[in-house]
Amino acid sequence: MSQTAATPAAPAKQASQYTRDKTREGDVRTSNIVAAKGVTDVVRTSLGPRGMDKMLVMDNGEVVITNDGATILQKLQLVELSKAQDIEAGDGTTSVVVLAGSLLDATQKLMGRGIHPTVISDAFKLCIDKSREVLVAMSTPVDLNNKEEMVKAAQTSLSSKVVSQYSEFLAPLSVDAVLRVLPNLDATNVDLRDIHIVKKLGGLMEDTELVDGLVFSRSASKTAGGPTRIKNAKIALIQFCLSPPKTDMDNNIVVSDIEQVDRLIREERTYLLNMCKAIKKSGANVLLVQKSILRDATTEMSLHFLAKMNIMVVQDIERNEVEFISKTLNCKPIANIDSMKPEKLGSAEVVEEVSTGDGKIIKITGIPGKGKTVTALVRASNKLILDETDRSLHDALCVVRSLVKDRRIISGGSAPEVELSLQLSKYSRELQGAESYCVRAFAEALDIIPTTLAENAGLHPIAIVTELRNRHAKGEHNAGINVREGIISDMREINVIQPLLTTWSALSLATETVRMILKIDDIVEVR
């Protein structure tokens, strides 16, 4: 009797275990989706020209005010998605997170209907393939000789920034900067590391300029009366220290005899004098000294000798500036005094110290055979605006770079997202079963962009999005939200355009992230 009663226990136990496993699998996906949607809510209100700014207060008391999605998420140390968009396109860092959150919300509802995550993932892949076709059909080619179109795209990027009122000034500046470092008009990429942004507090935003040379936000060393202006300069970039050598370990030398003290001072003086003579012999009359962490890069005695020899000294060159300086001056970094040779020096017509509203800067101009580099000297009246201008200029530069990588533009103002939503809805009717549901859900998720733009502009989102969809259904593919006037306008007519790469990158990265999250069904702790 006991054996008969025990027979159904095993299947019941297996069913219970299966139920627990499926519940755990669902809980893991749900927790991942909820966490990702929480991140989206943080940045959603920052989307668009009328988006709100965030004030971020660091542990050290530093305050950052920005509406740049990548900066917000970087400071909060949340996700890598926005960083990936920043690397690929430079702009659309808020849009990519908002899109990902909306797609995750759609997947949660689809899984609630019993559709398997793999089916959802495969359907989203179909959506991305179809979206590429739609976006390419909407786009128009742009010629790099057409500077006006490139400036319009940069202005669109700057329109949502804190410094948007200066977009007419900063946009042409960013286009000029990229075109100066472009190897040729057939190039398919540009290295933005060839554009060095130097921030200097003081002055007006209009004082921001492109310098065809080098700028250092520090003054020359004149403690010993050294020169502050050199013509026909021969420039040496040195990575060794002009100071007495030290032992590898922290040792103390005890000198008890006055003669030994005198000898020590004489030896130090001779050592430094010989180094300065070697520098003078090489023909160098301007020294760029890399910052040292082991010992003092210079001493008062070495600066005194150099001043007597009429050699200008610029100290505290950062390690990450060395490559840019070398490329600009066509010189080689010198790691040892024995390597001070004339062929390793760079040349310039003028190296001078220039006074600004808040301190002084060093300018190096008139460089013969200068490398394909340029320096942007950014000015602003306070630190918060200065930092935001730096970030905004970087985004504008990235937009121009996107046009170099993929020379097609599309309308902004959420026009691409609405057109994609309509086209994918039509595409879903051609499919059957669960795939049709998933594609339709993907299409509806794209409405988050126009909805958010309308909300952040203080407009009625339902009325605006409904009218926008009707306009697109009538064939007005460039219709978008004019947030400044609160109406639906043709984005091409009001010059709201953006690179195709920006929209495509945001859509593809957001979808890839959602598909990756769908593939995760368990969390295993490894100890």
PDB file of C-alpha atoms in Angstrom, residues 45 47-52 450-464 481-487:
ATOM      1  CA  THR A  45      13.444  64.090 -19.173  1.00  0.00           C
ATOM      2  CA  LEU A  47      15.793  64.416 -24.262  1.00  0.00           C
ATOM      3  CA  GLY A  48      15.364  67.160 -26.838  1.00  0.00           C
ATOM      4  CA  PRO A  49      15.956  70.924 -27.077  1.00  0.00           C
ATOM      5  CA  ARG A  50      13.493  71.573 -24.243  1.00  0.00           C
ATOM      6  CA  GLY A  51      14.811  68.721 -22.096  1.00  0.00           C
ATOM      7  CA  MET A  52      15.648  69.420 -18.466  1.00  0.00           C
ATOM      8  CA  PRO A 450       8.145  61.726 -30.179  1.00  0.00           C
ATOM      9  CA  THR A 451       6.131  61.288 -26.978  1.00  0.00           C
ATOM     10  CA  THR A 452       9.072  62.277 -24.791  1.00  0.00           C
ATOM     11  CA  LEU A 453      10.000  65.208 -27.052  1.00  0.00           C
ATOM     12  CA  ALA A 454       6.435  66.506 -26.838  1.00  0.00           C
ATOM     13  CA  GLU A 455       6.270  66.032 -23.049  1.00  0.00           C
ATOM     14  CA  ASN A 456       9.584  67.788 -22.443  1.00  0.00           C
ATOM     15  CA  ALA A 457       8.459  70.693 -24.637  1.00  0.00           C
ATOM     16  CA  GLY A 458       5.282  71.123 -22.575  1.00  0.00           C
ATOM     17  CA  LEU A 459       3.023  69.951 -25.433  1.00  0.00           C
ATOM     18  CA  HIS A 460       0.132  67.488 -25.360  1.00  0.00           C
ATOM     19  CA  PRO A 461       1.885  64.233 -26.319  1.00  0.00           C
ATOM     20  CA  ILE A 462      -1.175  62.287 -27.517  1.00  0.00           C
ATOM     21  CA  ALA A 463      -2.419  65.084 -29.797  1.00  0.00           C
ATOM     22  CA  ILE A 464       1.076  65.808 -31.176  1.00  0.00           C
ATOM     23  CA  ILE A 481       8.036  68.118 -33.856  1.00  0.00           C
ATOM     24  CA  ASN A 482       9.031  71.783 -33.913  1.00  0.00           C
ATOM     25  CA  VAL A 483       9.552  72.173 -30.161  1.00  0.00           C
ATOM     26  CA  ARG A 484      10.318  75.886 -30.399  1.00  0.00           C
ATOM     27  CA  GLU A 485       6.905  76.751 -31.846  1.00  0.00           C
ATOM     28  CA  GLY A 486       4.971  73.757 -30.500  1.00  0.00           C
ATOM     29  CA  ILE A 487       3.736  72.582 -33.916  1.00  0.00           C
TER      30      ILE A 487
END
